[in-house]
Coordinates of C-alpha atoms and ligand atoms in Angstrom, one line a residue:
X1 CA 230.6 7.0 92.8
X2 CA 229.4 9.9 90.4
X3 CA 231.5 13.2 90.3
X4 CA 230.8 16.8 89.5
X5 CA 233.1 18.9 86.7
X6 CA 232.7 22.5 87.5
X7 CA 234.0 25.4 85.8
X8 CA 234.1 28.6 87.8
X9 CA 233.3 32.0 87.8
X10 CA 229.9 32.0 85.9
X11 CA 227.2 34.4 87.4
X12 CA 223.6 32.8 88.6
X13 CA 220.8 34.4 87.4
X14 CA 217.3 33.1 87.3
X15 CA 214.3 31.3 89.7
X16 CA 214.1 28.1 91.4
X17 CA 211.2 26.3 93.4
X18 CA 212.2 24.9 96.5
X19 CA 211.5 21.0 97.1
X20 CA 210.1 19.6 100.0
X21 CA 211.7 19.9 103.0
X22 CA 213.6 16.7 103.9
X23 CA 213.6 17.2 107.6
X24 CA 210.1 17.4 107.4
X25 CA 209.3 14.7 104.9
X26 CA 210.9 12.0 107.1
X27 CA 209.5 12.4 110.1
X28 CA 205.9 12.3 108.2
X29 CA 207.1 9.1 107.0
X30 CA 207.3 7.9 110.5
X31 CA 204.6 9.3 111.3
X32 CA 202.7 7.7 108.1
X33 CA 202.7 4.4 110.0
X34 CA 200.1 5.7 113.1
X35 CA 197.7 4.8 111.2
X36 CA 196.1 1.7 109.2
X37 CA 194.3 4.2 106.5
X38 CA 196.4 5.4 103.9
X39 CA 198.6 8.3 103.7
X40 CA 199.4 10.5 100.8
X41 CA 202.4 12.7 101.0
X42 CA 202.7 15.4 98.1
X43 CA 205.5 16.8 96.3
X44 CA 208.5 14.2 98.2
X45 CA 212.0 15.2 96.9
X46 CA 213.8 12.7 94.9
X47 CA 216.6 12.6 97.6
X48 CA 218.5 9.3 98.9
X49 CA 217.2 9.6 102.1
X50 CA 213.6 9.4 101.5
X51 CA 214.4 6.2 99.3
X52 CA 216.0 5.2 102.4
X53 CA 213.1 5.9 104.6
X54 CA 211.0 4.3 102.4
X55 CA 212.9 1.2 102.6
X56 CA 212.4 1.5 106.3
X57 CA 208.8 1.2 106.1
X58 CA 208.6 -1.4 103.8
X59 CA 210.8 -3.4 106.2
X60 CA 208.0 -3.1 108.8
X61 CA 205.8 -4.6 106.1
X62 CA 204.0 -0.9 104.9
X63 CA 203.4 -0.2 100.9
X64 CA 205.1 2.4 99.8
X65 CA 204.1 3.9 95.9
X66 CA 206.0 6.8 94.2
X67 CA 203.4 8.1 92.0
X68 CA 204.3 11.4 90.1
X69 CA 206.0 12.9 92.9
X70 CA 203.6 11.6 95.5
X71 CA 204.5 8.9 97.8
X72 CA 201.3 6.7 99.1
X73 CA 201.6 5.1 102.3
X74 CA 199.4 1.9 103.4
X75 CA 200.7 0.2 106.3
X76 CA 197.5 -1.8 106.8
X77 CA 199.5 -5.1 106.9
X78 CA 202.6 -3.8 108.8
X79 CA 203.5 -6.3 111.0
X80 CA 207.1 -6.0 112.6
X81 CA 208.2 -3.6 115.1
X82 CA 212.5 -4.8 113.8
X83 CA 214.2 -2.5 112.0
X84 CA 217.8 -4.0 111.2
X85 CA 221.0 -2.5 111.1
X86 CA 221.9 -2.4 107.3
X87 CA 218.9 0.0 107.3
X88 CA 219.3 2.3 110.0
X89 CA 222.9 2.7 109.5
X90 CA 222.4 4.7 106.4
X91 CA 220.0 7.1 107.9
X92 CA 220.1 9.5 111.3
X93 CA 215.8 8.9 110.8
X94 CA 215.2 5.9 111.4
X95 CA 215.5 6.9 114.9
X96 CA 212.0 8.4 114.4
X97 CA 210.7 5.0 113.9
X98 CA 210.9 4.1 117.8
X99 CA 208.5 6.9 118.4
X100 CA 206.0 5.5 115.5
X101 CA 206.8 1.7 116.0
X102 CA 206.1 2.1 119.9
X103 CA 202.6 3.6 119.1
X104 CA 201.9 0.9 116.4
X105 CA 202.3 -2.2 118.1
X106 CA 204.0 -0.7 121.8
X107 CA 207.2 -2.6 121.1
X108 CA 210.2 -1.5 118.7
X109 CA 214.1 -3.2 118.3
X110 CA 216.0 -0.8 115.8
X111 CA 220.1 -0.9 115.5
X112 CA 221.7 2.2 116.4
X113 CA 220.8 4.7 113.7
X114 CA 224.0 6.3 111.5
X115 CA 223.7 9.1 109.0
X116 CA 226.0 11.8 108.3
X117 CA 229.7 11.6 110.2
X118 CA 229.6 14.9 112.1
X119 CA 229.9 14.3 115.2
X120 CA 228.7 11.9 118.3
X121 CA 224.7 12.5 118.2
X122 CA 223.7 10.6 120.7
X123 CA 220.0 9.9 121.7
X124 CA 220.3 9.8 125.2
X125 CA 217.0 12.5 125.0
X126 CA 215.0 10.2 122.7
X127 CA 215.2 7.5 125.2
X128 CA 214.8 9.3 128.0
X129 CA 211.8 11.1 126.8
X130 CA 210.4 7.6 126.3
X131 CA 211.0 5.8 129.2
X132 CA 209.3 9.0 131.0
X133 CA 206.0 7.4 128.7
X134 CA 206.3 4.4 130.3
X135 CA 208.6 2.2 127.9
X136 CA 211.3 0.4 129.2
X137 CA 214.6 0.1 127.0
X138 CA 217.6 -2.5 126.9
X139 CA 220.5 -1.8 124.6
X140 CA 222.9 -5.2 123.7
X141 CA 224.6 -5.2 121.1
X142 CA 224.2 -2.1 118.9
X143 CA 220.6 -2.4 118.8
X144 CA 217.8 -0.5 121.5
X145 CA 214.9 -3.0 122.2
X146 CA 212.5 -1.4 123.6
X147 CA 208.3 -2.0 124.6
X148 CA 205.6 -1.1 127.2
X149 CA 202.2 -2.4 128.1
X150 CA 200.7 1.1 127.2
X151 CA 202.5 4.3 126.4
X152 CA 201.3 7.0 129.3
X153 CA 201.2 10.5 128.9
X154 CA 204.0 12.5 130.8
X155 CA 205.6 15.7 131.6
X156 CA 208.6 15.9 130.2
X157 CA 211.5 18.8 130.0
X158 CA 214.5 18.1 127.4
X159 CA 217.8 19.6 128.3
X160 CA 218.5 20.5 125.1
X161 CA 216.2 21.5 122.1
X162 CA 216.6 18.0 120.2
X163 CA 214.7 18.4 116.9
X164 CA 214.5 14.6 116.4
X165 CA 213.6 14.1 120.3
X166 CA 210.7 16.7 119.9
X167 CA 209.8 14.5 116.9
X168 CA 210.0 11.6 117.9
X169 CA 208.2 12.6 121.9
X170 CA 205.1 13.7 119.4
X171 CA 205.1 10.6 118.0
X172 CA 205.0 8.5 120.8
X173 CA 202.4 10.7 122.5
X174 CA 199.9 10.9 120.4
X175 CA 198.0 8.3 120.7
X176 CA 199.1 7.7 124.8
X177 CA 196.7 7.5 127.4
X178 CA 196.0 11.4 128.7
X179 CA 198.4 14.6 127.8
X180 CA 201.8 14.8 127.5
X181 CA 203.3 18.2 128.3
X182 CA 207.2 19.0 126.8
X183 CA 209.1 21.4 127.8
X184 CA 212.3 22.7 126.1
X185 CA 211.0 21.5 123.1
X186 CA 212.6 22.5 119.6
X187 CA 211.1 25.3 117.6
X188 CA 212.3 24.4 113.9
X189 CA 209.4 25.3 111.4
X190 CA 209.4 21.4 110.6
X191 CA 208.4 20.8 113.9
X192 CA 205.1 22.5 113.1
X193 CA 204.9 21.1 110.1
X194 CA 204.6 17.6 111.7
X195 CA 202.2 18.7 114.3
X196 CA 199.7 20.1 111.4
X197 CA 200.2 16.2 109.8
X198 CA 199.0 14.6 113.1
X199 CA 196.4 17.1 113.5
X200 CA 195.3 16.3 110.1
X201 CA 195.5 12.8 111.1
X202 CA 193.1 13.8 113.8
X203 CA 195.4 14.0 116.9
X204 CA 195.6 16.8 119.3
X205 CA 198.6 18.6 119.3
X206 CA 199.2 22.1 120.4
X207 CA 201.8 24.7 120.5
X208 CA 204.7 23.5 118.3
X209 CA 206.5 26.5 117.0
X210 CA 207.3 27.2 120.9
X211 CA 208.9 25.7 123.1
X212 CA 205.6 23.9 124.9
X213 CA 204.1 21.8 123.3
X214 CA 200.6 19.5 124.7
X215 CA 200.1 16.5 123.4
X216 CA 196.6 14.8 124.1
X217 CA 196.2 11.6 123.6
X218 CA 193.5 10.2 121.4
X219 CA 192.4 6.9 120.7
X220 CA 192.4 6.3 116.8
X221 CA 193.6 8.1 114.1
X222 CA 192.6 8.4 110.1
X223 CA 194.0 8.8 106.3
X224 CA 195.4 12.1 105.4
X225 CA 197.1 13.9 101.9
X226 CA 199.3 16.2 103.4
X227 CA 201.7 18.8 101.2
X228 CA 204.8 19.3 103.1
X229 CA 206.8 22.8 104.0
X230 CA 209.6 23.8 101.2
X231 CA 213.1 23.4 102.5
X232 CA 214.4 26.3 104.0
X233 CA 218.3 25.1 104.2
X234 CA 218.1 23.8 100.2
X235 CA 216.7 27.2 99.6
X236 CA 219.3 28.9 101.7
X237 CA 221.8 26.7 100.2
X238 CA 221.0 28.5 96.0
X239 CA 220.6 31.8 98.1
X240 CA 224.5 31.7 98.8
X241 CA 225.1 30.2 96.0
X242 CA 223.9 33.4 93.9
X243 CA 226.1 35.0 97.2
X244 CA 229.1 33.6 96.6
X245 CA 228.9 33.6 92.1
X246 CA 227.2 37.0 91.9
X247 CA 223.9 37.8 90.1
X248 CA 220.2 37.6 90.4
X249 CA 218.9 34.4 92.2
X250 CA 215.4 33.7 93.6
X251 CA 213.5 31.0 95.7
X252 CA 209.7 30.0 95.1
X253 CA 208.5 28.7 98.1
X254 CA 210.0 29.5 101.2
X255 CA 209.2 32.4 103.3
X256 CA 211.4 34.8 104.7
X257 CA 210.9 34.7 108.4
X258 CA 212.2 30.5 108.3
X259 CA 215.7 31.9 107.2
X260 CA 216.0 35.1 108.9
X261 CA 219.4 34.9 110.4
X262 CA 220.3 33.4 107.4
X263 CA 219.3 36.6 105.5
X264 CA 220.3 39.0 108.0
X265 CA 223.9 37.5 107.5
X266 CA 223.4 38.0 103.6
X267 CA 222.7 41.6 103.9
X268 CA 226.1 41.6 106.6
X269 CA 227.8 40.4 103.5
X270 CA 226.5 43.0 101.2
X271 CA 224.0 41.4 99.6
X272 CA 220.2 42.8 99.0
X273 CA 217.9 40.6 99.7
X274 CA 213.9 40.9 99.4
X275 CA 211.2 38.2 100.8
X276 CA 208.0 38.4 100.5
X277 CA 204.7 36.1 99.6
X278 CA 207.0 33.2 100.0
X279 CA 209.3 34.2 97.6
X280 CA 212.9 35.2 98.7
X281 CA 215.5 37.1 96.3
X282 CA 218.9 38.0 96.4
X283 CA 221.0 40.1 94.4
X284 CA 224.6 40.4 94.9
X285 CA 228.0 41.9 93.3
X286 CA 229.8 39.0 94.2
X287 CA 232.4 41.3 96.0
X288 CA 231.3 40.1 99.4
X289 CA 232.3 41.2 103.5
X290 CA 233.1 38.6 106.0
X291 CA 230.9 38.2 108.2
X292 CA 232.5 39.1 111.9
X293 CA 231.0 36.3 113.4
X294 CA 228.1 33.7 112.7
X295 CA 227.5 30.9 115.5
X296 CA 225.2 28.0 115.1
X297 CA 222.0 27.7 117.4
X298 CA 219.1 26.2 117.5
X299 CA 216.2 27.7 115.6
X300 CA 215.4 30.6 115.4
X301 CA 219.3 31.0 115.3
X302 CA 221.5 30.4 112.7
X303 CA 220.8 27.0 111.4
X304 CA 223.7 24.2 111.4
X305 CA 222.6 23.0 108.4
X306 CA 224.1 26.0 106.5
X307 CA 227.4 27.0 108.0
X308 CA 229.4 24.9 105.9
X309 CA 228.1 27.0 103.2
X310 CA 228.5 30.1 104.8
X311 CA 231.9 29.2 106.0
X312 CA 232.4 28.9 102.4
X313 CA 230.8 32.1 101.7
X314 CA 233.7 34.0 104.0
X315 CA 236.1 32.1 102.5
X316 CA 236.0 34.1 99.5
X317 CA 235.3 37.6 100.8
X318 CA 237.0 40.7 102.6
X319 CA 238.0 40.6 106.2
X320 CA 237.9 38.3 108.8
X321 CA 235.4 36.0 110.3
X322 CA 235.1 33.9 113.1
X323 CA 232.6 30.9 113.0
X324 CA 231.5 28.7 116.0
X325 CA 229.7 25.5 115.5
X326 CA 227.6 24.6 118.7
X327 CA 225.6 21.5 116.9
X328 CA 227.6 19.1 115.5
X329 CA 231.5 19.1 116.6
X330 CA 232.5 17.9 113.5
X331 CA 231.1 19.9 110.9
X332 CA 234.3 21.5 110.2
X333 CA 235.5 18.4 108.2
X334 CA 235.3 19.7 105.0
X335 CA 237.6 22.6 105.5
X336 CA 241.2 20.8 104.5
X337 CA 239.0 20.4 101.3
X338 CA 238.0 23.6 101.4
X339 CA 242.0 24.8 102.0
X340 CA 242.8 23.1 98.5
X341 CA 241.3 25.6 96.9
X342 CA 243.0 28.2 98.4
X343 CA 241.1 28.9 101.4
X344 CA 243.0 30.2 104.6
X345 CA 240.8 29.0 107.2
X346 CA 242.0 27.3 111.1
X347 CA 239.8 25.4 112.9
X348 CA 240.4 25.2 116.2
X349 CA 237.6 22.7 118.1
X350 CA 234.4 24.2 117.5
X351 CA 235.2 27.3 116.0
X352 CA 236.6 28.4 112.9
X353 CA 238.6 31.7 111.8
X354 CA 238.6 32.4 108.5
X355 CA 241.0 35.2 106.8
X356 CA 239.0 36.0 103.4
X357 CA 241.3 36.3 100.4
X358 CA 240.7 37.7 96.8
X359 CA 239.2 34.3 94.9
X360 CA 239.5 30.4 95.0
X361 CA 240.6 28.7 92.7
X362 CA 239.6 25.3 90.9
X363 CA 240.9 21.9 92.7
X364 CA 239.9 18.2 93.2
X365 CA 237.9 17.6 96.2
X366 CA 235.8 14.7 97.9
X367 CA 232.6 15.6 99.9
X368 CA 232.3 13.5 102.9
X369 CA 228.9 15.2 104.3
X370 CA 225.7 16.3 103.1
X371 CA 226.0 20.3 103.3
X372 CA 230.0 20.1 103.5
X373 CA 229.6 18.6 100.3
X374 CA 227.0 21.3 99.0
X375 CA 229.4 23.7 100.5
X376 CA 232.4 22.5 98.2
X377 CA 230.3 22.9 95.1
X378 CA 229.7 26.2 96.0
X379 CA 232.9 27.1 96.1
X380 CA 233.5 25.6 93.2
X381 CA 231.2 27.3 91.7
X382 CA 232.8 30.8 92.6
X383 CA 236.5 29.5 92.5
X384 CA 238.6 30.4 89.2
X385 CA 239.2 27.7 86.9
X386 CA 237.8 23.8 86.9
X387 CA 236.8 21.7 90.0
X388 CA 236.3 18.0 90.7
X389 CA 234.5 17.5 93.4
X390 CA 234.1 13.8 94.2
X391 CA 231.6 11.3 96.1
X392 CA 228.3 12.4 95.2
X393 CA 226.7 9.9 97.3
X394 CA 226.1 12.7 100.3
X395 CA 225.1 15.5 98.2
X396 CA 222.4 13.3 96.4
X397 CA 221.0 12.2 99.9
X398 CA 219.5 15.8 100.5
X399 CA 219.2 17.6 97.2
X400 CA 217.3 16.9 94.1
X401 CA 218.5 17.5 91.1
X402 CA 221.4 19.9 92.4
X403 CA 222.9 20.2 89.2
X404 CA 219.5 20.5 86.8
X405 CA 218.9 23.6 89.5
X406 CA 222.0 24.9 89.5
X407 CA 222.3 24.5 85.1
X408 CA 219.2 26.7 85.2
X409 CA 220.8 29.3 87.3
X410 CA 223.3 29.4 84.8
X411 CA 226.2 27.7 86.5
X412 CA 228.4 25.4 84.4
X413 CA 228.2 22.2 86.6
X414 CA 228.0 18.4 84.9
X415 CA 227.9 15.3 86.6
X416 CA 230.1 12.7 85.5
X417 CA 228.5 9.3 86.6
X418 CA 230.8 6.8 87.4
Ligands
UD1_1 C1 218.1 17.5 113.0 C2 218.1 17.7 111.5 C3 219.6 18.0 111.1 C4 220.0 19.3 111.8 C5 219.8 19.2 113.3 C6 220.1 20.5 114.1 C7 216.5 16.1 110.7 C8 216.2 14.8 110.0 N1 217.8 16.4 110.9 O1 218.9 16.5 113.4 O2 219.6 18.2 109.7 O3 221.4 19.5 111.6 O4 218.4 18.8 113.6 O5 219.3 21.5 113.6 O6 215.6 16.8 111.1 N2 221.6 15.6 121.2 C9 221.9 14.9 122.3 N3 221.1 13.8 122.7 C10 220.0 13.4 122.0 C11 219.7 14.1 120.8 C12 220.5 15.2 120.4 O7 222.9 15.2 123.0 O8 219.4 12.5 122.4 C13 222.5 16.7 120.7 C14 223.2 16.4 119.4 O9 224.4 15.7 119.6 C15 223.4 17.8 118.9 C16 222.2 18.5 119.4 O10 221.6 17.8 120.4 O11 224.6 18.3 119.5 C17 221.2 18.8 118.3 O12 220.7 17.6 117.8 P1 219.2 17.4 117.3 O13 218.5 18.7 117.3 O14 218.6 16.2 117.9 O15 219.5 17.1 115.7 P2 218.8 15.9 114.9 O16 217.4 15.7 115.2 O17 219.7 14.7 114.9

């Protein structure tokens, strides 16, 4: 497994373009298999899990091309509704495949889907959802089996704000007979960003963005190229980067308003930050406050996906700062890492209370989660000395090219593959 050398303590200066955003790129992939025509998806981050997704759909029998940054999707001759568990073990996604399978060929087996190790994530809401659509669901043995005669359109209310759940409810419902009204549905800017795919696709989807969204069913649905939103936690993720090392950094690509709590928290820490015309820039001292307190929510609220890294953040600043996670409850696993570098952090079940002290320092570490991983490097990256941090193999599933970026910026970062 490759490993990153990183010597600390060099500012970032300089402008990077975001990449597509992963949480919205694999859900189109799903959603590339409503149709027989062929799909073109634009600008798809070279990212493990969108090799991994593609893998998914050529298991179902779909071709899948890379082509200069473009991935084509043809599912013409898909034939198989069985997705196995070697598959979905690597990737939280394939649970979107019910959703698309089930409105492809109204039956779908898929093993229980893994992904990162950060708590329970269940998908009692996904299968709830679907049963309220008419499909009836067995589970034996680590895999969910599910079919229907027809997929109906329903009312339905989620508990809880489930991103994949609201992803995968549009999935199944766009093609069902009548409308489909959710309630409670997630707001996340990918969210829309799939809607506009469907609608492109010719489907009839309305109010995604909010939390209700109508779904009316139609009967067939076409081709589409489709350009994907940037990612707003990568983006976030260089933003306190520059943060954390001090200096100049600034993201092409995503707008302001789809990190705003994000940027708020910036400007808490003493940052200035500008966004405008989908550019977003931060400039920063690197003599940083603690945030008081920063607790995770579902969007438009400070986004999961980047409290490792602000955790990380307040690590190396002045004051105190308390952090509760209300997502995932493990997403504090990378903090005894994090405390090898000097970091005086206690977590105590979902929360976290950090005492901020002067600087880290270098040490050896292993990232065992996507952003906890990210979040290592970036302390690394502001920590005196040299760092090691170790397993790759989660960092590369969600950036691309994190080191190339991060070289640019001016960090000295080198992957050592092993
Ligand atoms: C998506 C994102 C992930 C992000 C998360 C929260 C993708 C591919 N992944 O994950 O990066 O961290 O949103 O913003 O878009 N829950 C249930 N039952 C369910 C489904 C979810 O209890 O059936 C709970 C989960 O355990 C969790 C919460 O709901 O506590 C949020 O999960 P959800 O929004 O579904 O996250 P994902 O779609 O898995």
């Amino acid at each position: 497994m490759d490993k990153y050398i990183i010597d600390g303590g060099r500012r970032l200066c300089g402008s990077i373009r975001a990449q597509s955003a992963k949480n919205s790129v694999l859900p189109l992939f799903a959603a590339s298999v409503l149709t027989e025509k062929q799909v073109i998806i634009r600008e798809v981050p070279q990212i493990a899990d969108v090799v991994c997704m593609a893998e998914i759909l050529r298991e179902i029998g779909a071709e899948v091309t890379f082509q200069n940054g473009d991935v084509l999707v043809d599912s013409a001759n898909a034939k198989s509704h069985e997705i196995p568990y070697a598959l979905t073990r690597e990737l939280r996604s394939s649970v979107f495949m019910l959703g698309s399978l089930l409105t492809r060929f109204h039956r779908a087996m898929i093993a229980y889907p893994g992904g990162c190790d950060i708590g329970q994530r269940p998908i009692d809401l996904h299968l709830s959802a679907l049963r309220s659509l008419g499909v009836s669901i067995r589970e034996r043995d680590g895999y969910i089996f599910c079919e229907c005669d027809k997929l109906r359109g329903a009312e339905i209310a989620l508990d809880f704000p489930s991103v994949g759940a609201t992803e995968n409810i549009l999935l199944a419902a766009v093609k069902a007979e009548g409308r489909t009204v959710l309630q409670g549905a997630a707001k996340e800017p990918e969210i829309v960003d799939l809607q506009n795919f469907l609608n492109a696709m010719g489907a009839k989807v309305h109010g995604a963005g909010s939390d209700v969204i109508e779904i009316e069913g139609v009967k067939t649905l076409g081709g589409v190229t489709f350009r994907p939103l940037k990612d707003r936690i990568e983006a976030g993720t260089f933003l306190i980067a520059g943060a954390i090392c001090g200096g100049e950094v600034e993201v092409v690509g995503v707008q302001g308003e789809n990190l705003r709590m994000l940027l708020h928290k910036l400007r808490e820490n003493g940052c200035k930050v500008h966004a405008k015309n989908g550019k977003i820039r931060i400039e920063s001292t690197g003599k940083l406050k603690c945030n008081r307190r920063i607790e995770t929510m579902p969007y438009p609220g400070f986004p999961t996906d980047l409290q490792a890294q602000q955790t990380t953040l307040n690590c190396g600043a002045q004051g105190d700062a308390l952090i509760e996670e209300n997502l995932f409850e493990t997403r504090f696993k990378f903090v005894p890492e994090l405390k090898k570098m000097g970091a005086d952090v206690e977590v105590k079940g979902r929360t976290a209370f950090v005492r901020g002290v002067e600087k880290l320092h270098g040490a050896t570490v292993v990232s065992g989660d996507l952003r906890g991983g990210a979040a290592l490097v970036l302390a690394a990256l502001g920590a005196e000395g040299e760092s090691e941090v170790l397993d790759l193999s989660h960092i590369d599933r969600g950036y691309s090219d994190f080191e190339g970026k991060l070289v640019g910026l001016g960090a000295a970062i080198r992957r050592v593959k092993l």
